[in-house]
PDB file of C-alpha atoms in Angstrom:
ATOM      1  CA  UNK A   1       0.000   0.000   0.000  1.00  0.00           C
ATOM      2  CA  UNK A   2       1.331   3.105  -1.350  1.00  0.00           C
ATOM      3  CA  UNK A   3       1.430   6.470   0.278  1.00  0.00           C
ATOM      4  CA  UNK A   4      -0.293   9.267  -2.463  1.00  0.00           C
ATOM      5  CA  UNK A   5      -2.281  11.843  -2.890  1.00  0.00           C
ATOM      6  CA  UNK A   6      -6.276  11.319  -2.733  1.00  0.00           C
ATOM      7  CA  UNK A   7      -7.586   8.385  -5.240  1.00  0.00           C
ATOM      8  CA  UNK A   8      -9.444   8.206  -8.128  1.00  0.00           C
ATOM      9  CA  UNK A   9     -11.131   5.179  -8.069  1.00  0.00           C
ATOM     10  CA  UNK A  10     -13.694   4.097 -11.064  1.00  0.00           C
ATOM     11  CA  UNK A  11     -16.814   3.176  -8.458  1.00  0.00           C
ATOM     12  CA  UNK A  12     -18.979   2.659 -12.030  1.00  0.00           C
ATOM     13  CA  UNK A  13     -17.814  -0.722 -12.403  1.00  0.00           C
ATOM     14  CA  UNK A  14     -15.772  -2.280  -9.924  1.00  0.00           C
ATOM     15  CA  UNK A  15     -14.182  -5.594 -10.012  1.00  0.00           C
ATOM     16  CA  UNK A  16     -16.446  -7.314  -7.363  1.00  0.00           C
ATOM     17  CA  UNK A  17     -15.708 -11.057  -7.109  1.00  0.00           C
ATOM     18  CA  UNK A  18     -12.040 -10.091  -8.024  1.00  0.00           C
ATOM     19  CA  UNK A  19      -9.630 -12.518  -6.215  1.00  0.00           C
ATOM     20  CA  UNK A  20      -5.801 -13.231  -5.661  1.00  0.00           C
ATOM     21  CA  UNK A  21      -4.864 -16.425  -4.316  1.00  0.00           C
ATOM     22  CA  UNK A  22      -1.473 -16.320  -1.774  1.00  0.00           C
ATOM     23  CA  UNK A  23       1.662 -18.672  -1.542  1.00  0.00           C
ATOM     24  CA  UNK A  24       1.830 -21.008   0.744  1.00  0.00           C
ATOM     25  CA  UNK A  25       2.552 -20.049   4.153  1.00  0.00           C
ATOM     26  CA  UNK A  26       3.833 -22.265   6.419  1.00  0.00           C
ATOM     27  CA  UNK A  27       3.563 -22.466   9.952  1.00  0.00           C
ATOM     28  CA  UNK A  28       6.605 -23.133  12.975  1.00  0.00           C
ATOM     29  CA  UNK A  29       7.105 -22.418  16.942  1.00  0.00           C
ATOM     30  CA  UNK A  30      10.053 -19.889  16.034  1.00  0.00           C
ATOM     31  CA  UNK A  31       7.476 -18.012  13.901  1.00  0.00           C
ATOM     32  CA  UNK A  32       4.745 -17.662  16.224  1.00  0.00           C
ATOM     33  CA  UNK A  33       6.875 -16.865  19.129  1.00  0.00           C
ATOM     34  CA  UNK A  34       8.329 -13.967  17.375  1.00  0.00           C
ATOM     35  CA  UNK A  35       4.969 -12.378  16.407  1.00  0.00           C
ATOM     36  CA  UNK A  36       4.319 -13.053  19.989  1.00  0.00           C
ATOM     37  CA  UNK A  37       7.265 -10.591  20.887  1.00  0.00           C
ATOM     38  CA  UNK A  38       6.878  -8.226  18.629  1.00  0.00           C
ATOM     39  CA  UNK A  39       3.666  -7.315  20.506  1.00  0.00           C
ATOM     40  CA  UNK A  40       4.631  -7.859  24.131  1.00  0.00           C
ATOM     41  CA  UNK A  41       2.493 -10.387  24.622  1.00  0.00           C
ATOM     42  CA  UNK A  42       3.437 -12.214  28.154  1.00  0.00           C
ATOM     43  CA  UNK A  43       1.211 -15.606  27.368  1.00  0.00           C
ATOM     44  CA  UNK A  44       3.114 -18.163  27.638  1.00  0.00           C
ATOM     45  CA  UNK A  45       1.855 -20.606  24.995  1.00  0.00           C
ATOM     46  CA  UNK A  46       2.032 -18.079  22.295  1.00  0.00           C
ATOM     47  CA  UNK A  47       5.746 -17.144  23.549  1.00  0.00           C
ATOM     48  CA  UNK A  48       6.981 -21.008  23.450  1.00  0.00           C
ATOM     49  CA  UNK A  49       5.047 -21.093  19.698  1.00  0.00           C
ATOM     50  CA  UNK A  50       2.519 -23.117  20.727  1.00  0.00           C
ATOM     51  CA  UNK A  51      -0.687 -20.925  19.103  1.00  0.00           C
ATOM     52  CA  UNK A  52      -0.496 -18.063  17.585  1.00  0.00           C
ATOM     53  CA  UNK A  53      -1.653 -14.629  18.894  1.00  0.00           C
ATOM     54  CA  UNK A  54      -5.278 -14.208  17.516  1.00  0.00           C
ATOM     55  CA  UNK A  55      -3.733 -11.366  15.297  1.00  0.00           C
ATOM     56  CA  UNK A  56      -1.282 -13.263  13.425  1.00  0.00           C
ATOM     57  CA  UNK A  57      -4.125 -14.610  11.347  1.00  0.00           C
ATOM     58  CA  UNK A  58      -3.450 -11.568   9.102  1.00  0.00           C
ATOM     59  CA  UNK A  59      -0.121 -12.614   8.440  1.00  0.00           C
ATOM     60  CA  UNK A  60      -0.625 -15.637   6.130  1.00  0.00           C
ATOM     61  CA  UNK A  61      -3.210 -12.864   4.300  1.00  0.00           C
ATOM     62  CA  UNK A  62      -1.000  -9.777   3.372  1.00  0.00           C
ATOM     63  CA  UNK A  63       0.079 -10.889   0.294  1.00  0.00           C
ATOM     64  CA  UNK A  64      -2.880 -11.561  -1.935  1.00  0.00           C
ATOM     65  CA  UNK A  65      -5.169  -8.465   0.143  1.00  0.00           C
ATOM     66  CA  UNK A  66      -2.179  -6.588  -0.939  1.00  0.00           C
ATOM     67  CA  UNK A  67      -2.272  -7.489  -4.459  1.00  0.00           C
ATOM     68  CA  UNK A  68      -6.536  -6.617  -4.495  1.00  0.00           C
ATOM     69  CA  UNK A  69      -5.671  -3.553  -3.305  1.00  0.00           C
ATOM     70  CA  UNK A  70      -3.004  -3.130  -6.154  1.00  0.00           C
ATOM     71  CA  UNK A  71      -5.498  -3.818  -8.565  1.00  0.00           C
ATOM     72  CA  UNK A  72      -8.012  -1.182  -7.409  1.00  0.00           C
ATOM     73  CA  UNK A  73      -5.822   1.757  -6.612  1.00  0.00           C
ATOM     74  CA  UNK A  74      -2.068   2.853  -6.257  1.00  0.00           C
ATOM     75  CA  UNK A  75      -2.924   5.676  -3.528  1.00  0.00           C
ATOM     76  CA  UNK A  76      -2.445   5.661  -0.028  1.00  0.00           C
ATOM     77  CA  UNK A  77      -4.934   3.255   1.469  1.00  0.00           C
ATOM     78  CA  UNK A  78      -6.102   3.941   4.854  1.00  0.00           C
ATOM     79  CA  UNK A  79      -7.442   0.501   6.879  1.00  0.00           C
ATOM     80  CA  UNK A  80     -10.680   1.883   8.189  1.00  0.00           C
ATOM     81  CA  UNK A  81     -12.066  -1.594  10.252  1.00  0.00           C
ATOM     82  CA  UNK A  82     -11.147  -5.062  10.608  1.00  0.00           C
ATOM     83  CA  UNK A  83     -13.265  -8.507  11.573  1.00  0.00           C
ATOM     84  CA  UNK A  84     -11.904 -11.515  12.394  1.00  0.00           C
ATOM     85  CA  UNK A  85     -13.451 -14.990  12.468  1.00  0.00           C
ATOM     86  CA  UNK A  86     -11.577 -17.852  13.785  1.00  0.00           C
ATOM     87  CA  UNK A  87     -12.240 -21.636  13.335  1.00  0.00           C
ATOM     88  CA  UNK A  88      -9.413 -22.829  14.204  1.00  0.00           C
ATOM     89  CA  UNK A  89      -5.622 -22.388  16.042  1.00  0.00           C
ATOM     90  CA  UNK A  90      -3.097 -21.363  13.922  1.00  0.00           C
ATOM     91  CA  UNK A  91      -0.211 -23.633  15.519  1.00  0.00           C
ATOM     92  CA  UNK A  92       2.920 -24.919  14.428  1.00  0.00           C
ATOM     93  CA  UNK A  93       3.781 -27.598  10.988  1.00  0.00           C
ATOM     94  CA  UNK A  94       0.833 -26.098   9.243  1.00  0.00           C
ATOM     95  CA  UNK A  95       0.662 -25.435   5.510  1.00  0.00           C
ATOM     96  CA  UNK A  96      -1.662 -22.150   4.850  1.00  0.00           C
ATOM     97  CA  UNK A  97      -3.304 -20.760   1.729  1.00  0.00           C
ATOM     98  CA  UNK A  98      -5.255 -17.847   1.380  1.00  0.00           C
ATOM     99  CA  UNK A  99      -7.529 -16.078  -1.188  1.00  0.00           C
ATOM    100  CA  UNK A 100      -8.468 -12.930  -0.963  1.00  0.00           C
ATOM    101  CA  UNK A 101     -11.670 -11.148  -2.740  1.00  0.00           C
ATOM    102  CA  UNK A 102     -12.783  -8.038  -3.152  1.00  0.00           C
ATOM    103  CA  UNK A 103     -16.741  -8.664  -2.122  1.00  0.00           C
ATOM    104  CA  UNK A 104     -17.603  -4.736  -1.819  1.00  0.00           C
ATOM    105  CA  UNK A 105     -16.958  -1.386  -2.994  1.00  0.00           C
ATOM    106  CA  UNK A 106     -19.182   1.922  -1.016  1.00  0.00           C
ATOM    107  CA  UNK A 107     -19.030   5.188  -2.053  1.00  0.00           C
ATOM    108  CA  UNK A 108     -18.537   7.862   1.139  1.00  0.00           C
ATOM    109  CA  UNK A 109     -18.442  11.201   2.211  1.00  0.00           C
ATOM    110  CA  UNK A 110     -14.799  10.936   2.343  1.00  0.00           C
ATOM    111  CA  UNK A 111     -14.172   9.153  -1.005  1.00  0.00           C
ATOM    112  CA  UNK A 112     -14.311   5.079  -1.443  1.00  0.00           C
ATOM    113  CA  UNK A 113     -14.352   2.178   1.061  1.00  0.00           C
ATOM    114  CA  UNK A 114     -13.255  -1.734  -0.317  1.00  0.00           C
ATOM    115  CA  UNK A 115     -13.868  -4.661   1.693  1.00  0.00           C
ATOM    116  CA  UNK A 116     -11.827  -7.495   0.918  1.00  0.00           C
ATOM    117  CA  UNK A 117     -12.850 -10.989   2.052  1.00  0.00           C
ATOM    118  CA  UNK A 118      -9.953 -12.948   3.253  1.00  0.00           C
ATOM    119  CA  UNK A 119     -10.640 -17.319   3.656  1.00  0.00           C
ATOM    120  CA  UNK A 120      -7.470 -18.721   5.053  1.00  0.00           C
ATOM    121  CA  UNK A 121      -7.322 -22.832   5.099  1.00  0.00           C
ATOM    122  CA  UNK A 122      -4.689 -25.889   5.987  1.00  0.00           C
ATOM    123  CA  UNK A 123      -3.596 -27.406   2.690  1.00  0.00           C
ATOM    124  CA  UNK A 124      -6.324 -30.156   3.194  1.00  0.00           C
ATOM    125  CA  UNK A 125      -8.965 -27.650   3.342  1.00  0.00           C
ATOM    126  CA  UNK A 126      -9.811 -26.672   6.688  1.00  0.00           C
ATOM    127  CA  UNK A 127     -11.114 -23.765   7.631  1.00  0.00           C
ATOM    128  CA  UNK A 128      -8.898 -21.792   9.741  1.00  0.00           C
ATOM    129  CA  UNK A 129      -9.703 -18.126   9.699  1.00  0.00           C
ATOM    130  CA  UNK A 130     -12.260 -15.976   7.621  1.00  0.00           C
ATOM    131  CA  UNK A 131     -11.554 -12.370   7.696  1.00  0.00           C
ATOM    132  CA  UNK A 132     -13.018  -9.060   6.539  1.00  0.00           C
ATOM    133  CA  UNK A 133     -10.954  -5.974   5.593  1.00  0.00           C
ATOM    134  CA  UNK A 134     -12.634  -2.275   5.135  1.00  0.00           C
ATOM    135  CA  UNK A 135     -10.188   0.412   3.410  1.00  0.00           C
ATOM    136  CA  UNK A 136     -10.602   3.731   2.327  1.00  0.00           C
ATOM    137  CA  UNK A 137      -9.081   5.797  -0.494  1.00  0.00           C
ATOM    138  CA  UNK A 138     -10.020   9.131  -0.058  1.00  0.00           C
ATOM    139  CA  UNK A 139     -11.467  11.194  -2.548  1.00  0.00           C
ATOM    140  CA  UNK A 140     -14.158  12.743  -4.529  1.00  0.00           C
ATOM    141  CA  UNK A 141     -17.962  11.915  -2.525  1.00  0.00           C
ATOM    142  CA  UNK A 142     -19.904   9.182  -3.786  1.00  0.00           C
ATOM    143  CA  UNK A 143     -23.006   7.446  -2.909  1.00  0.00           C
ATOM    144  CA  UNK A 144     -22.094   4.332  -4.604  1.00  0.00           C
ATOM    145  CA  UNK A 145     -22.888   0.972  -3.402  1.00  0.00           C
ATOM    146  CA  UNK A 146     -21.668  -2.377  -5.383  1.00  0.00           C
ATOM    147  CA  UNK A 147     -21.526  -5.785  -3.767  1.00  0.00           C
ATOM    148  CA  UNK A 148     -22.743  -7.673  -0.797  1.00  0.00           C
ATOM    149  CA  UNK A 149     -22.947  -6.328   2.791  1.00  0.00           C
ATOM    150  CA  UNK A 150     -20.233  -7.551   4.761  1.00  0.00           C
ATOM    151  CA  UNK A 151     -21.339  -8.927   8.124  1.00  0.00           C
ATOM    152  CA  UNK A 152     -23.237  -7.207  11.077  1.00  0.00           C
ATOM    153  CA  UNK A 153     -20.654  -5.757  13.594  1.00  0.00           C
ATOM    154  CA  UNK A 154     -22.252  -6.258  17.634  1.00  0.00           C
ATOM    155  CA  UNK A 155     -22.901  -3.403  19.314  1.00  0.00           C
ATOM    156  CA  UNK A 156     -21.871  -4.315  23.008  1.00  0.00           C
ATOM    157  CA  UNK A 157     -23.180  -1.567  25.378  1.00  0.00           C
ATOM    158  CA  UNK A 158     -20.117  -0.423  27.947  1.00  0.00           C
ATOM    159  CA  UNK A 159     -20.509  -1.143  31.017  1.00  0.00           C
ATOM    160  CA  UNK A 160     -18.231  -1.295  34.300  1.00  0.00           C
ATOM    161  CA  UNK A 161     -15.168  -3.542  33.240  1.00  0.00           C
ATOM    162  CA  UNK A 162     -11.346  -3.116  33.587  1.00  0.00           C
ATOM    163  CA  UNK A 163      -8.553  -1.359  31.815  1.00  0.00           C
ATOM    164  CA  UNK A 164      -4.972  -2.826  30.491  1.00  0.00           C
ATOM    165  CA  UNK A 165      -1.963  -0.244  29.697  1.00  0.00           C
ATOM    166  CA  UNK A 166       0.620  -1.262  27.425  1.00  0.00           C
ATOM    167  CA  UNK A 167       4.065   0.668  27.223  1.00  0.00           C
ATOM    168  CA  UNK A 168       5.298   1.185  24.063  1.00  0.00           C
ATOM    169  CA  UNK A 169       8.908   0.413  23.223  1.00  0.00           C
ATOM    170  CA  UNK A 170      11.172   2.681  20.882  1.00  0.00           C
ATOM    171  CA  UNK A 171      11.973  -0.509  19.146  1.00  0.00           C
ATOM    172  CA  UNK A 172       7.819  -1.238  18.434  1.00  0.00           C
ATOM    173  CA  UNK A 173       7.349  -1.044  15.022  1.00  0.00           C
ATOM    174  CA  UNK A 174      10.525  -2.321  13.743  1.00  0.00           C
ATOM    175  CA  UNK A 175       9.779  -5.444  15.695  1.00  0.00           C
ATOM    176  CA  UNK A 176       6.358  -5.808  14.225  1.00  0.00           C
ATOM    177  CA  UNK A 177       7.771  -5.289  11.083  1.00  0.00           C
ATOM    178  CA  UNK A 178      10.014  -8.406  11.268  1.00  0.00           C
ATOM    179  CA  UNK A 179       7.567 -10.420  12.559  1.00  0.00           C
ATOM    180  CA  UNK A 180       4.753  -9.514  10.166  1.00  0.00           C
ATOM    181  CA  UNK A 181       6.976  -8.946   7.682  1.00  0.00           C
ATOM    182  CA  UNK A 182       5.211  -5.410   6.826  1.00  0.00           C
ATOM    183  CA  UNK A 183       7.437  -2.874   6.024  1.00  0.00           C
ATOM    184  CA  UNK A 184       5.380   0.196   4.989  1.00  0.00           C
ATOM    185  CA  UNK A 185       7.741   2.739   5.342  1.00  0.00           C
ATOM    186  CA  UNK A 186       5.452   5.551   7.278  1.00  0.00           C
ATOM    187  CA  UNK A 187       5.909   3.198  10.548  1.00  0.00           C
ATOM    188  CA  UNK A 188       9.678   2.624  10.382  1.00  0.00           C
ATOM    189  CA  UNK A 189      11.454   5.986   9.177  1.00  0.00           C
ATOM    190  CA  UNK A 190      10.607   9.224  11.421  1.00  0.00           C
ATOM    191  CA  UNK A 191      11.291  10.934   7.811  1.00  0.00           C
ATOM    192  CA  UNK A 192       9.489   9.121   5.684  1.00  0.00           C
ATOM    193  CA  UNK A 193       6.728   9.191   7.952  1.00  0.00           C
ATOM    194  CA  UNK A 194       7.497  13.328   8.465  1.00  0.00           C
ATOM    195  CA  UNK A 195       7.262  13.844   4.959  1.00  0.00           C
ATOM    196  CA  UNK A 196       3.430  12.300   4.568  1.00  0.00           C
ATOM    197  CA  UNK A 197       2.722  14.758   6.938  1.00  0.00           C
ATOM    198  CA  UNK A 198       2.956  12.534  10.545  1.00  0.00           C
ATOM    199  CA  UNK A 199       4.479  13.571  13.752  1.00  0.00           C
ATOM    200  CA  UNK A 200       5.884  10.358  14.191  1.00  0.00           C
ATOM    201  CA  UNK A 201       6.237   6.666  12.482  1.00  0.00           C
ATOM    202  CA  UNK A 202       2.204   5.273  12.711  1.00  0.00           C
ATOM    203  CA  UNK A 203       2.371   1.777  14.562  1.00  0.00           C
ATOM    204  CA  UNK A 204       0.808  -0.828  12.520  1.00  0.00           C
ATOM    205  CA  UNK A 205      -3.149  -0.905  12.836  1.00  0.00           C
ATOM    206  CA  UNK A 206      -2.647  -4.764  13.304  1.00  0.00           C
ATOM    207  CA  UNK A 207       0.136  -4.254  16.251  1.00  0.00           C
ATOM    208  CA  UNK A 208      -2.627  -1.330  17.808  1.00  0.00           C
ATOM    209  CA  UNK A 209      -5.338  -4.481  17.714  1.00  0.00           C
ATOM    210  CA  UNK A 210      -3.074  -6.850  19.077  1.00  0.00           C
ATOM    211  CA  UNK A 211      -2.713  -5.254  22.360  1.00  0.00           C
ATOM    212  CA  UNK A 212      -6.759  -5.413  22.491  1.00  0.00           C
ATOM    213  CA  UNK A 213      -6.402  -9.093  21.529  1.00  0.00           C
ATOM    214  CA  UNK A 214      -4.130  -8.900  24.067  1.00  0.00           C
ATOM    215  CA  UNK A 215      -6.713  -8.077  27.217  1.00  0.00           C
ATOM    216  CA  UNK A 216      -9.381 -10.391  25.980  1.00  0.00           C
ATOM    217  CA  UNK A 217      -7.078 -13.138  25.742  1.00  0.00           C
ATOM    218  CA  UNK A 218      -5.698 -12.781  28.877  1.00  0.00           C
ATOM    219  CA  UNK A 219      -8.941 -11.398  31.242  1.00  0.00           C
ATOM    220  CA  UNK A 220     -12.319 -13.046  29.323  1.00  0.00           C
ATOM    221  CA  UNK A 221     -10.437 -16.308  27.618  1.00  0.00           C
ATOM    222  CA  UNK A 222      -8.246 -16.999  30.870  1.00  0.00           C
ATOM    223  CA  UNK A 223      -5.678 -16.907  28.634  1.00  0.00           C
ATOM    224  CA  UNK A 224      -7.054 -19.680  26.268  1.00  0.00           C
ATOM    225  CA  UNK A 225      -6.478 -18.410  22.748  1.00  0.00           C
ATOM    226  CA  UNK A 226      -8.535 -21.013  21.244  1.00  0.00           C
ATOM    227  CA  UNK A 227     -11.558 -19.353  22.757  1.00  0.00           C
ATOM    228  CA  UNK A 228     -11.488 -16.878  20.932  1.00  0.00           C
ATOM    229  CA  UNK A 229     -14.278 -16.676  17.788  1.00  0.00           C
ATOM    230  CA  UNK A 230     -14.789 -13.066  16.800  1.00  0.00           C
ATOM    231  CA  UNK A 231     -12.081  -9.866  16.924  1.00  0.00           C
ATOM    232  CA  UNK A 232     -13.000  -7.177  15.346  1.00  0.00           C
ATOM    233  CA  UNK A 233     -12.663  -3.161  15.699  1.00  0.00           C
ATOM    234  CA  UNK A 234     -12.614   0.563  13.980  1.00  0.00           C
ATOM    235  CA  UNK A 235      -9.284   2.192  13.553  1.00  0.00           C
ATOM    236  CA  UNK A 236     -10.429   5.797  14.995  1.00  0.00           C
ATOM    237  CA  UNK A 237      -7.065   7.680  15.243  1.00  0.00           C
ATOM    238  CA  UNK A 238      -3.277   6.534  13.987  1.00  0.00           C
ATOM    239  CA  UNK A 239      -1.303   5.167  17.521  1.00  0.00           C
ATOM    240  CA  UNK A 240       2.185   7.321  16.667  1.00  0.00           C
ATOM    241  CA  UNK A 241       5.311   5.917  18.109  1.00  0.00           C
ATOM    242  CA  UNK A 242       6.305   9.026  20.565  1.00  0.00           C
ATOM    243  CA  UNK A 243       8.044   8.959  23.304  1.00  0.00           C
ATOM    244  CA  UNK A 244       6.805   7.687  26.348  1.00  0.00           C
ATOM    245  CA  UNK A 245       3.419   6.149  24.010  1.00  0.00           C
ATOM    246  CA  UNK A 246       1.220   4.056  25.814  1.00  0.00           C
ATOM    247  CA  UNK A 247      -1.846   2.380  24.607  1.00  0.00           C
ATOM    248  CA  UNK A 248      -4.759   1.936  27.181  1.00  0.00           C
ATOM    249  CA  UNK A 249      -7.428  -1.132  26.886  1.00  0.00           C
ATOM    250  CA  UNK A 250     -10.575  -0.294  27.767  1.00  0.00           C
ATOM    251  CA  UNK A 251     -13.027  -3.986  28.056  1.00  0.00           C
ATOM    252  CA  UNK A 252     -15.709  -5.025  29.595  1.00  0.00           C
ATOM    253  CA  UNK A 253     -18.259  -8.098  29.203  1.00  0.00           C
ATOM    254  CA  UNK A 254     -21.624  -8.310  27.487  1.00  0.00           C
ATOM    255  CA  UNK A 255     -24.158 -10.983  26.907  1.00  0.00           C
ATOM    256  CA  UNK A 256     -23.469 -14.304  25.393  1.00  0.00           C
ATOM    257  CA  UNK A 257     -20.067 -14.256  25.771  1.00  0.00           C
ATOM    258  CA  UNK A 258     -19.784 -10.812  23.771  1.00  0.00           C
ATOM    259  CA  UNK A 259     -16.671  -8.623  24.864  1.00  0.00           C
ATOM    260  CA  UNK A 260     -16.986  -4.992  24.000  1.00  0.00           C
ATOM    261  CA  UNK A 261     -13.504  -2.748  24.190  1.00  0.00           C
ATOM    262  CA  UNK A 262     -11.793   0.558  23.108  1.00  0.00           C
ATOM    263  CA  UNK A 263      -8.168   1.708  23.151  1.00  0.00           C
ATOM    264  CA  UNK A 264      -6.438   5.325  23.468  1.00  0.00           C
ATOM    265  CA  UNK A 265      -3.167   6.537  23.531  1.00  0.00           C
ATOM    266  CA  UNK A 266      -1.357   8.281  26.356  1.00  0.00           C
ATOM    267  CA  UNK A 267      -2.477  11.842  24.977  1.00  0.00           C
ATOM    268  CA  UNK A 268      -6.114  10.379  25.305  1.00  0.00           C
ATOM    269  CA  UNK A 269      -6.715  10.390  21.953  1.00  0.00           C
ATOM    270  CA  UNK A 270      -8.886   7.137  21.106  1.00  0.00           C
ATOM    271  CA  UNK A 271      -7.308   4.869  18.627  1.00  0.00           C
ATOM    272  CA  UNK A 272      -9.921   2.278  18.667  1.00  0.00           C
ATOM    273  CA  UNK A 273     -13.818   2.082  18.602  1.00  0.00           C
ATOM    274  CA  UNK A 274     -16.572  -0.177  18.728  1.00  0.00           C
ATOM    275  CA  UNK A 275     -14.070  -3.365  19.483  1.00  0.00           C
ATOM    276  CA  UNK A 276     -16.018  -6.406  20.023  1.00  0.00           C
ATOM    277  CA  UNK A 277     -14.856 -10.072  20.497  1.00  0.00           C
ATOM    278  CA  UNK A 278     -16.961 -13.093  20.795  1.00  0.00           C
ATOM    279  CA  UNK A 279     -15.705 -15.829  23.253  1.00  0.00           C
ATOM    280  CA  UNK A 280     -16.552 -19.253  23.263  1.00  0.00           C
ATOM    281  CA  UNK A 281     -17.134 -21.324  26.950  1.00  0.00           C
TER     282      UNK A 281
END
C-alpha cells in the first residue's frame, strides 16, 4: 500500500468477485513466538510457539489483500475496520493458503471504502480463519454501493469492566515489522513518515489491535487463545510511536459471551472504537 495523494477510483464498475490467491505459508514455533514478541504479549503458549496470537491470522493474508488492493488503486490506502473470524488455532507444521476477494466497494463522504474478504485454510482444506478488511481511499464523494454487505458488527453496550496499559517500546514497530513482515515505510522511518505529513512513524493498525487481543485473551479467555471466535474493531485515530506512548485497553463483558472494548493513547486520543470479540465457553 502506497502512500499518495487522494484516489481516483472508477466506483462505475468495480471488479467485485475479483480474487488473488497467496503462496503457501507455512507455519513453525520460532514463527509464532516472534509475532508473539513483537507485541509484548506475556502468554506463555504463544511465547513457546505453541498458538499463535489471535492477530497473526493476518499474516498468512497480506500478500494476496495486498495485491486486491493493487489492482483497485495505487494511492495511499487507509485501513478503516477489521473482523476476524476464527475456526481454528493457527499452531505450528501447518501449511496455509489464502484467497483474498474483493466482495464490496461503497461510495462515502470521504471518497471510497473496499472490503476485501480474506478465507485462510490448511492445505487439506480446513477452515482456519475468515476475515473481513474495510479500506478507504479518499477522494471525490460518492453514494455508490456495489456488492454484498459484509457482516453485522455487535454493538456491546459499555458497562463497568477493567482497563490494560501497554508501554510502548522505541523498538515497536521495527519489531512488528520483522515479525509480520510489513514494512510500509510511514511506521519505520521518522522521515518518511514526516514527509506524509505525521508527527511520528504510525504503529501498525494490526500491532494497535493486538494489544486489544491482548486483554481479551488474557482477562475473558483466561488466557485460552482457542476461545477466541470473533475480533474485530474501527481504527479511529493513527497510535504514533512518541516517546513515552502508551496504549490503554478499555473492556468489559456483554451478553453471550460478547466482549466490548476501546483503546487510546497516552495523549487520550482514542485509537480504537466499537471493538467487540466473541468468546466461546
Amino acid at each position: 500500500m502506497n502512500l499518495g495523494s487522494p484516489g481516483h477510483v472508477n466506483t462505475k464498475a468495480p471488479p467485485i468477485g475479483m480474487s488473488r490467491d497467496s503462496e503457501e505459508f507455512r507455519t513453525s514455533s520460532h514463527r509464532l513466538a516472534q509475532f508473539a514478541r513483537s507485541v509484548d504479549d506475556e502468554n506463555p503458549r504463544h511465547l513457546a510457539g505453541e498458538f499463535a496470537p489471535p492477530v497473526f491470522s493476518h499474516v498468512p493474508v497480506m500478500q494476496s489483500m495486498v495485491e486486491v488492493l493493487d489492482k483497485l488503486t495505487g494511492d495511499f490506502v487507509l485501513h478503516g475496520e477489521h473482523d476476524f473470524f476464527f475456526h481454528a488455532p493457527i499452531v505450528p507444521g501447518q501449511r496455509l493458503f489464502t484467497a483474498s476477494t474483493l466482495t464490496s466497494v461503497r461510495g462515502t463522504r470521504a471518497g471510497t471504502t473496499f472490503v476485501i474478504r480474506s478465507e485462510t485454510v490448511t492445505h487439506d482444506g480446513k477452515a482456519v480463519c475468515t476475515q473481513y478488511s474495510t479500506c478507504l481511499v479518499r477522494g471525490e464523494p460518492s453514494d455508490a454501493a456495489h456488492g454484498e454487505t459484509p457482516p453485522a458488527r455487535p454493538v456491546i453496550a459499555k458497562t463497568q469492566g477493567a482497563s490494560a496499559q501497554y508501554g510502548l517500546t522505541p523498538d515497536q514497530t521495527r519489531r512488528y515489522a520483522d515479525a509480520a513482515r510489513d514494512y510500509s515505510a510511514y511506521t519505520i522511518d521518522p522521515a518518511i513518515a514526516a514527509k506524509a505529513g505525521f508527527p511520528a512513524p504510525i504503529v501498525h493498525g494490526m500491532c494497535t489491535l493486538s494489544f486489544a487481543g491482548r486483554a481479551v485473551v488474557d482477562d475473558h479467555c483466561g488466557g485460552q487463545t482457542p476461545r477466541l471466535k470473533r475480533l474485530g474493531c474501527r481504527f479511529a485515530h493513527p497510535l504514533f510511536l512518541t516517546p513515552g506512548q502508551s496504549i490503554t485497553v478499555d473492556h468489559w463483558a456483554g451478553q453471550d459471551g460478547l466482549v466490548g472494548f476501546e483503546a487510546s493513547d497516552s495523549a487520550g486520543n482514542i485509537v480504537i472504537k466499537n471493538g467487540y470479540a466473541q468468546v466461546s465457553s
